[in-house]
Short mmCIF file of C-alpha atoms and ligand atoms in Angstrom, two decimals:
data_model
loop_
_atom_site.label_atom_id
_atom_site.label_comp_id
_atom_site.label_asym_id
_atom_site.label_seq_id
_atom_site.Cartn_x
_atom_site.Cartn_y
_atom_site.Cartn_z
CA MET A 1189 39.52 -64.20 10.00
CA SER A 1190 38.62 -61.41 7.61
CA ALA A 1191 39.96 -57.94 9.13
CA HIS A 1192 36.85 -55.61 9.56
CA PRO A 1193 37.49 -52.12 7.98
CA ALA A 1194 37.85 -49.16 10.65
CA PRO A 1195 34.53 -47.96 11.60
CA ALA A 1196 33.42 -44.64 9.69
CA THR A 1197 34.02 -41.76 11.63
CA PRO A 1198 32.50 -38.31 10.96
CA GLN A 1199 35.85 -36.92 9.69
CA SER A 1200 36.14 -40.01 7.30
CA LEU A 1201 32.50 -40.15 6.01
CA ILE A 1202 31.04 -36.69 5.83
CA ARG A 1203 31.72 -34.54 2.86
CA PRO A 1204 34.85 -32.26 3.20
CA GLU A 1205 32.78 -29.23 2.35
CA VAL A 1206 30.34 -29.92 5.02
CA LEU A 1207 33.30 -30.74 7.63
CA ALA A 1208 34.53 -27.06 6.75
CA LEU A 1209 31.28 -25.30 7.32
CA SER A 1210 30.48 -23.35 10.63
CA ALA A 1211 26.80 -23.97 11.41
CA TYR A 1212 24.69 -21.08 11.04
CA HIS A 1213 25.50 -18.85 14.33
CA VAL A 1214 22.45 -17.84 16.17
CA ALA A 1215 23.56 -15.61 19.35
CA ASP A 1216 22.40 -16.28 22.88
CA ALA A 1217 19.89 -13.45 23.77
CA SER A 1218 18.51 -14.43 26.82
CA GLY A 1219 17.78 -11.11 29.16
CA MET A 1220 18.87 -8.82 26.36
CA VAL A 1221 17.16 -6.14 24.03
CA LYS A 1222 17.12 -8.55 21.00
CA LEU A 1223 17.85 -6.29 17.95
CA ASP A 1224 19.90 -8.74 15.99
CA ALA A 1225 17.34 -10.95 14.06
CA MET A 1226 14.68 -8.60 12.09
CA GLU A 1227 11.94 -10.01 14.17
CA ASN A 1228 8.85 -7.75 14.85
CA PRO A 1229 8.90 -6.70 18.34
CA TYR A 1230 5.29 -6.57 18.65
CA PRO A 1231 3.06 -9.18 20.40
CA LEU A 1232 -0.07 -10.16 18.43
CA PRO A 1233 -2.76 -7.59 18.12
CA GLU A 1234 -5.27 -7.33 21.11
CA GLY A 1235 -7.82 -10.20 21.31
CA LEU A 1236 -5.98 -12.36 18.53
CA ALA A 1237 -3.95 -14.22 21.15
CA ALA A 1238 -6.81 -15.77 22.97
CA GLU A 1239 -8.50 -16.49 19.58
CA LEU A 1240 -5.63 -18.03 18.32
CA GLY A 1241 -5.33 -19.99 21.65
CA ALA A 1242 -8.63 -21.38 21.09
CA LEU A 1243 -7.99 -22.61 17.53
CA LEU A 1244 -4.84 -24.03 18.19
CA GLY A 1245 -6.33 -25.73 20.89
CA ALA A 1246 -8.91 -27.23 18.52
CA ALA A 1247 -6.42 -28.10 16.05
CA PRO A 1248 -6.07 -32.01 15.18
CA ILE A 1249 -2.51 -32.29 16.12
CA ASN A 1250 -2.84 -36.17 15.90
CA ARG A 1251 -3.60 -35.96 12.28
CA TYR A 1252 -1.11 -35.01 9.54
CA PRO A 1253 -1.43 -31.52 8.20
CA ALA A 1254 -3.48 -30.71 5.15
CA ALA A 1255 -0.81 -31.68 2.49
CA ASP A 1256 -1.49 -28.92 0.04
CA ALA A 1257 -2.64 -26.19 2.83
CA GLN A 1258 -5.16 -24.97 0.53
CA ALA A 1259 -7.01 -22.57 3.20
CA LEU A 1260 -3.44 -21.26 4.01
CA LYS A 1261 -2.85 -20.57 0.22
CA ASP A 1262 -6.39 -19.14 0.08
CA ALA A 1263 -5.56 -16.69 2.74
CA ILE A 1264 -2.08 -15.77 1.11
CA ARG A 1265 -4.08 -14.92 -1.97
CA ARG A 1266 -6.66 -12.70 -0.01
CA ALA A 1267 -3.80 -10.97 1.80
CA LEU A 1268 -1.60 -10.29 -1.10
CA ASP A 1269 -1.66 -9.56 -4.81
CA VAL A 1270 -0.60 -12.97 -6.05
CA PRO A 1271 -1.21 -13.02 -10.04
CA ALA A 1272 -4.06 -15.24 -10.92
CA GLY A 1273 -2.37 -17.54 -13.38
CA CYS A 1274 0.57 -18.17 -10.69
CA ASP A 1275 0.86 -20.80 -8.30
CA ILE A 1276 1.86 -20.92 -4.63
CA LEU A 1277 4.38 -23.24 -2.85
CA LEU A 1278 4.84 -23.02 0.86
CA GLY A 1279 8.13 -23.68 2.72
CA ASN A 1280 9.20 -24.11 6.41
CA GLY A 1281 10.36 -20.75 6.50
CA SER A 1282 11.83 -19.23 3.01
CA ASP A 1283 15.16 -21.13 3.74
CA GLU A 1284 13.54 -24.34 3.17
CA ILE A 1285 12.26 -23.10 -0.32
CA ILE A 1286 15.85 -21.85 -1.11
CA GLN A 1287 17.12 -25.32 -0.48
CA LEU A 1288 14.22 -26.96 -2.65
CA LEU A 1289 15.10 -24.77 -5.64
CA ALA A 1290 18.91 -25.53 -5.11
CA MET A 1291 18.06 -29.49 -4.85
CA ALA A 1292 16.13 -29.15 -8.25
CA VAL A 1293 18.87 -27.67 -10.38
CA ALA A 1294 21.77 -29.05 -8.45
CA ARG A 1295 23.76 -31.02 -11.21
CA PRO A 1296 27.34 -31.67 -11.20
CA GLY A 1297 28.92 -28.17 -11.66
CA ALA A 1298 25.60 -26.13 -11.56
CA VAL A 1299 26.27 -22.69 -10.24
CA LEU A 1300 24.08 -20.96 -7.69
CA ALA A 1301 24.79 -17.06 -7.89
CA SER A 1302 23.94 -13.74 -5.94
CA ILE A 1303 25.64 -10.58 -4.88
CA ASP A 1304 27.79 -9.94 -2.17
CA PRO A 1305 27.55 -9.01 0.48
CA THR A 1306 23.92 -10.89 1.02
CA PHE A 1307 21.97 -13.06 3.07
CA VAL A 1308 24.35 -16.08 4.04
CA MET A 1309 22.25 -19.04 3.48
CA PHE A 1310 22.52 -18.67 -0.14
CA ARG A 1311 26.00 -19.70 -0.19
CA MET A 1312 25.42 -22.21 2.76
CA ILE A 1313 22.81 -24.12 0.62
CA ALA A 1314 25.23 -23.96 -2.40
CA THR A 1315 27.48 -25.83 -0.47
CA PHE A 1316 24.93 -28.39 1.32
CA THR A 1317 23.81 -29.09 -2.22
CA GLY A 1318 26.98 -29.45 -3.97
CA MET A 1319 26.68 -26.54 -6.17
CA ARG A 1320 29.31 -23.87 -6.79
CA TYR A 1321 28.64 -20.34 -5.43
CA ALA A 1322 29.52 -17.40 -7.51
CA SER A 1323 28.77 -13.81 -6.41
CA CYS A 1324 29.10 -10.17 -7.76
CA PRO A 1325 30.23 -7.36 -5.42
CA LEU A 1326 28.02 -4.79 -4.78
CA ARG A 1327 29.41 -1.02 -5.20
CA ALA A 1328 30.86 0.71 -2.14
CA ASP A 1329 27.25 2.17 -1.51
CA PHE A 1330 25.87 -1.22 -1.82
CA SER A 1331 24.13 -0.42 -5.10
CA LEU A 1332 23.82 -3.04 -7.87
CA ASP A 1333 26.74 -2.81 -10.67
CA LEU A 1334 24.68 -3.92 -13.40
CA ASP A 1335 27.43 -4.27 -15.82
CA ALA A 1336 29.40 -6.30 -13.29
CA VAL A 1337 26.28 -8.49 -12.48
CA LEU A 1338 25.79 -9.20 -16.19
CA ARG A 1339 29.49 -10.00 -16.58
CA MET A 1340 29.59 -12.76 -13.74
CA LEU A 1341 26.03 -14.01 -15.51
CA GLU A 1342 28.01 -14.44 -18.59
CA ALA A 1343 30.91 -16.03 -17.36
CA GLU A 1344 29.17 -18.29 -14.53
CA ARG A 1345 26.09 -19.26 -16.57
CA PRO A 1346 24.09 -19.98 -13.17
CA ALA A 1347 21.36 -22.12 -12.91
CA LEU A 1348 19.62 -20.02 -10.14
CA VAL A 1349 20.32 -16.62 -9.29
CA PHE A 1350 18.86 -15.12 -5.91
CA LEU A 1351 18.45 -11.39 -5.65
CA PRO A 1352 17.08 -10.13 -2.42
CA THR A 1353 15.50 -6.77 -2.70
CA PRO A 1354 15.55 -4.87 0.00
CA ASN A 1355 18.91 -6.65 0.48
CA ASN A 1356 20.23 -8.08 3.57
CA PRO A 1357 22.19 -6.93 5.46
CA THR A 1358 22.41 -3.56 3.36
CA GLY A 1359 18.77 -2.67 3.39
CA ASN A 1360 18.79 -0.97 0.10
CA PRO A 1361 16.23 -1.96 -2.62
CA PHE A 1362 17.28 -2.64 -6.37
CA ALA A 1363 15.52 -0.91 -9.17
CA ARG A 1364 12.87 -2.83 -11.48
CA ALA A 1365 14.52 -1.89 -14.75
CA ASP A 1366 17.85 -3.50 -13.27
CA ILE A 1367 15.88 -6.61 -12.01
CA GLU A 1368 14.27 -7.07 -15.41
CA ARG A 1369 17.80 -6.84 -17.24
CA ILE A 1370 19.20 -9.61 -14.96
CA ALA A 1371 16.00 -11.81 -15.55
CA ALA A 1372 16.88 -11.26 -19.29
CA ALA A 1373 20.33 -12.12 -18.82
CA THR A 1374 20.04 -14.95 -16.72
CA PRO A 1375 20.27 -18.31 -18.15
CA GLY A 1376 18.56 -20.21 -15.54
CA LEU A 1377 15.93 -18.92 -12.78
CA LEU A 1378 16.03 -15.67 -11.12
CA VAL A 1379 14.61 -15.82 -7.57
CA VAL A 1380 13.60 -12.30 -6.42
CA ASP A 1381 13.63 -12.66 -2.67
CA GLU A 1382 11.21 -10.12 -0.84
CA ALA A 1383 11.85 -11.03 2.40
CA TYR A 1384 11.50 -7.36 3.41
CA TYR A 1385 8.45 -6.32 1.30
CA ALA A 1386 6.23 -5.01 3.91
CA PHE A 1387 8.74 -2.57 4.92
CA GLY A 1388 9.39 -0.44 1.56
CA ASP A 1389 7.41 0.51 -1.50
CA SER A 1390 8.24 -2.04 -4.15
CA SER A 1391 6.65 -5.15 -4.94
CA PHE A 1392 7.86 -7.68 -7.72
CA LEU A 1393 4.83 -10.09 -7.21
CA ASP A 1394 3.72 -9.30 -10.56
CA LEU A 1395 6.98 -10.46 -12.54
CA PRO A 1396 6.42 -14.10 -12.59
CA ALA A 1397 3.28 -13.68 -14.64
CA ARG A 1398 5.08 -11.51 -17.03
CA LEU A 1399 8.76 -13.22 -16.96
CA PRO A 1400 8.89 -16.83 -17.79
CA ASN A 1401 12.10 -17.37 -15.63
CA VAL A 1402 11.29 -15.35 -12.69
CA LEU A 1403 9.97 -16.59 -9.27
CA VAL A 1404 9.24 -14.44 -5.88
CA MET A 1405 9.91 -15.72 -2.76
CA ARG A 1406 8.61 -14.16 0.52
CA THR A 1407 8.43 -15.00 4.34
CA PHE A 1408 6.42 -13.85 6.93
CA SER A 1409 9.07 -14.01 9.59
CA LYS A 1410 9.87 -10.48 9.23
CA LEU A 1411 6.10 -9.48 9.71
CA GLY A 1412 5.56 -10.99 12.96
CA MET A 1413 5.77 -14.81 12.47
CA ALA A 1414 9.39 -15.87 12.61
CA GLY A 1415 8.24 -18.26 14.91
CA LEU A 1416 6.03 -20.14 12.80
CA ARG A 1417 8.37 -20.57 10.21
CA LEU A 1418 6.35 -19.96 6.80
CA GLY A 1419 7.77 -18.77 3.50
CA PHE A 1420 6.26 -19.15 0.23
CA LEU A 1421 7.05 -19.10 -3.58
CA VAL A 1422 4.99 -17.45 -6.32
CA GLY A 1423 5.57 -18.72 -9.95
CA ALA A 1424 4.27 -20.02 -13.19
CA PRO A 1425 2.85 -23.88 -12.34
CA ALA A 1426 5.02 -25.45 -14.61
CA TRP A 1427 8.04 -24.42 -12.16
CA LEU A 1428 6.22 -24.91 -8.98
CA ALA A 1429 4.83 -28.42 -9.99
CA GLU A 1430 8.40 -29.53 -10.51
CA LEU A 1431 9.68 -28.00 -7.24
CA ASP A 1432 6.84 -29.56 -5.31
CA LYS A 1433 8.04 -33.10 -5.94
CA LEU A 1434 11.02 -32.30 -3.88
CA ARG A 1435 9.04 -30.85 -0.89
CA LEU A 1436 8.66 -33.25 2.00
CA PRO A 1437 5.14 -34.17 2.43
CA TYR A 1438 3.50 -31.87 5.33
CA ASN A 1439 6.35 -29.24 5.38
CA VAL A 1440 4.00 -26.71 7.03
CA ASN A 1441 2.89 -28.23 10.21
CA VAL A 1442 -0.79 -27.97 11.38
CA LEU A 1443 -0.24 -25.47 14.00
CA THR A 1444 1.71 -23.03 11.58
CA GLN A 1445 -1.44 -23.63 8.94
CA VAL A 1446 -4.13 -22.65 11.43
CA ALA A 1447 -2.28 -19.83 13.13
CA ALA A 1448 -1.20 -18.44 9.92
CA THR A 1449 -4.58 -18.82 7.90
CA ARG A 1450 -6.35 -16.76 10.90
CA LEU A 1451 -3.30 -14.25 11.17
CA LEU A 1452 -3.26 -13.37 7.35
CA ASP A 1453 -7.39 -12.55 7.54
CA SER A 1454 -5.99 -9.98 10.00
CA TYR A 1455 -3.54 -8.50 7.44
CA ASP A 1456 -4.20 -4.97 7.95
CA ALA A 1457 -3.32 -5.29 11.72
CA LEU A 1458 0.19 -6.81 10.69
CA ALA A 1459 0.72 -4.21 8.03
CA ALA A 1460 -0.12 -1.49 10.72
CA GLN A 1461 2.83 -2.82 12.68
CA ALA A 1462 4.99 -2.57 9.81
CA ALA A 1463 3.97 0.86 9.09
CA THR A 1464 4.85 1.81 12.73
CA LEU A 1465 8.24 0.13 12.29
CA ARG A 1466 8.96 2.07 9.02
CA ALA A 1467 7.94 5.49 10.71
CA ASP A 1468 10.20 4.31 13.95
CA ARG A 1469 12.87 3.30 11.42
CA SER A 1470 13.60 7.14 10.60
CA LYS A 1471 13.45 8.31 13.87
CA LEU A 1472 16.18 5.63 14.82
CA ALA A 1473 18.11 6.81 11.54
CA ASP A 1474 18.31 10.40 12.97
CA ALA A 1475 19.28 9.41 16.38
CA LEU A 1476 22.09 7.35 15.00
CA ARG A 1477 23.31 10.10 12.60
CA ALA A 1478 23.30 12.71 15.55
CA ILE A 1479 26.47 10.10 17.07
CA PRO A 1480 29.30 11.94 15.57
CA GLY A 1481 31.35 9.78 13.06
CA THR A 1482 28.33 7.36 12.10
CA GLU A 1483 27.19 6.73 8.65
CA VAL A 1484 23.52 5.39 8.55
CA PHE A 1485 22.86 3.68 5.20
CA PRO A 1486 19.24 4.24 3.37
CA SER A 1487 16.96 1.18 4.36
CA ASP A 1488 13.74 -0.16 2.97
CA ALA A 1489 13.65 -2.88 5.69
CA ASN A 1490 13.26 -3.38 9.14
CA PHE A 1491 16.74 -3.10 10.30
CA LEU A 1492 19.36 -0.32 9.60
CA LEU A 1493 22.71 -0.98 8.56
CA PHE A 1494 25.25 1.76 10.14
CA ARG A 1495 29.18 2.42 9.87
CA ILE A 1496 30.93 3.62 13.03
CA PRO A 1497 34.46 3.73 14.01
CA ARG A 1498 35.65 0.66 16.12
CA ALA A 1499 32.28 -1.19 15.31
CA ALA A 1500 33.47 -4.45 17.03
CA ALA A 1501 34.41 -3.11 20.27
CA LEU A 1502 31.17 -1.21 20.16
CA PHE A 1503 29.26 -4.50 19.32
CA ASP A 1504 30.70 -5.79 22.58
CA GLY A 1505 30.14 -2.67 24.56
CA LEU A 1506 26.37 -2.80 23.43
CA ALA A 1507 26.14 -6.52 24.60
CA ALA A 1508 27.89 -5.64 27.96
CA ARG A 1509 24.77 -3.27 28.13
CA GLY A 1510 22.29 -5.83 27.46
CA VAL A 1511 21.80 -4.84 23.67
CA LEU A 1512 22.41 -7.34 20.91
CA VAL A 1513 22.61 -6.32 17.50
CA LYS A 1514 24.38 -8.01 14.37
CA ASN A 1515 27.95 -7.56 13.99
CA VAL A 1516 28.51 -7.72 10.29
CA SER A 1517 31.86 -5.79 10.02
CA ARG A 1518 33.77 -8.98 9.47
CA ALA A 1519 31.44 -10.43 6.78
CA HIS A 1520 32.75 -8.47 4.07
CA PRO A 1521 35.24 -6.07 3.14
CA LEU A 1522 32.57 -3.76 1.97
CA LEU A 1523 30.94 -3.98 5.67
CA ALA A 1524 34.14 -3.00 7.38
CA ASP A 1525 33.09 -1.30 10.75
CA CYS A 1526 29.36 -1.97 9.98
CA LEU A 1527 26.48 -3.24 12.39
CA ARG A 1528 23.18 -4.13 11.70
CA VAL A 1529 20.34 -3.35 13.87
CA THR A 1530 16.61 -4.21 13.74
CA VAL A 1531 14.04 -1.57 14.57
CA GLY A 1532 12.54 -2.18 17.74
CA THR A 1533 9.79 -0.95 20.03
CA PRO A 1534 10.44 2.88 20.48
CA ALA A 1535 11.76 1.89 24.08
CA GLU A 1536 14.21 -0.46 22.68
CA ASN A 1537 15.07 2.02 20.14
CA VAL A 1538 15.74 4.63 23.08
CA ARG A 1539 17.99 1.86 24.90
CA PHE A 1540 20.02 1.01 22.18
CA VAL A 1541 21.11 4.67 21.12
CA ALA A 1542 21.46 5.21 24.71
CA ALA A 1543 23.83 1.92 25.13
CA LEU A 1544 25.63 2.93 21.90
CA ARG A 1545 26.21 6.35 22.87
CA GLU A 1546 27.79 4.97 26.32
CA ALA A 1547 29.84 2.49 24.57
CA VAL A 1548 31.09 5.32 22.37
CA ALA A 1549 32.05 7.61 25.51
CA ASP A 1550 33.64 4.35 27.13
CA LEU A 1551 35.92 3.88 24.41
CA GLY A 1552 36.94 7.43 24.48
C1 LIG B 3059 15.60 -13.71 6.84
C2 LIG B 3059 15.45 -13.65 5.50
C3 LIG B 3059 14.85 -15.01 4.79
C4 LIG B 3059 14.64 -16.25 5.31
O1 LIG B 3059 13.78 -16.24 6.22
P1 LIG B 3059 12.88 -17.60 6.85
O2 LIG B 3059 12.66 -16.84 8.30
O3 LIG B 3059 13.61 -18.75 6.76
O4 LIG B 3059 11.65 -17.40 5.91
C5 LIG B 3059 15.40 -14.99 3.34
N1 LIG B 3059 16.06 -14.33 2.80
C6 LIG B 3059 16.57 -13.12 3.35
C7 LIG B 3059 17.23 -11.97 2.44
C8 LIG B 3059 16.16 -12.97 4.66
O5 LIG B 3059 16.98 -11.63 5.31
#
């Protein structure tokens, strides 16, 4: 009788770098003021919810979605200044687009690079796809150290560079001249991640039409559609045609296509909510600055990063008072004693500041 090999276990079969990962952490927010995930706090504009209800009710969910999602791409072009010569690739959130890009270039030894601190999915997806991750630290004020970035590009020769502007979790945007220098020095693709474009003054959507190795990625998650999961990539047709081969068919579902197409035709209403959040961001920054010992960093996004003594204990104090923010104080040495708060409704912002003041007083 031949001996059967021992059956595989997760520990024996799964790649060691996957075993070493911790899953992307999503905090339980039930019953809390949720200011941890950069969601738009406002419900759908008046009348639109009912209209969407009817549209979604009539959507043919028994059929596969339109594979090219042309109506939705047309709506994106009507709402935003996508350069005429560029194509659009849609993702199930921009997270999926990061993964598509990495899968496309992940030869053995290939490097995915970014800045540090930044959005954690860049590093995670490098691991998922077997790429090596390299990053260049920001300066202590979170500005870009351009010379250091250029040295990193020279040393690592990355196939793929992600540059979020404004950056998450720091909130600051980067200068166009710096982005263009990085594009010129990048031996591979530079992906400018404009997840927070709606809350600042810059747009880099024009770059892919001018610079041959630049793509721009955006998401509607921060603009009020986080639940729909829709991100997109803008770039030269030659790049996007290759990436499209790796996109799973029907990655954007029928309900998302119908809802987002309709919502984008009311883009002004969404932009108005973003404008309200921008105005409330500066009020929230003022209220935070009034708390002694607090440093608030400039933000072009729908969140604020602030430093406050004993941040981790204050995070717990806020949670105990029903307010959930993001504790990034242990995510990177530059973020020591930093918390990140999403701009909420005026009432939520007031509740957050009151809870923070109480938590500070509690610590004595
Ligand atoms: C939120 C975020 C994304 C991902 O958004 P999706 O919800 O997956 O579209 C991408 N990049 C940055 C910098 C983000 O903060």
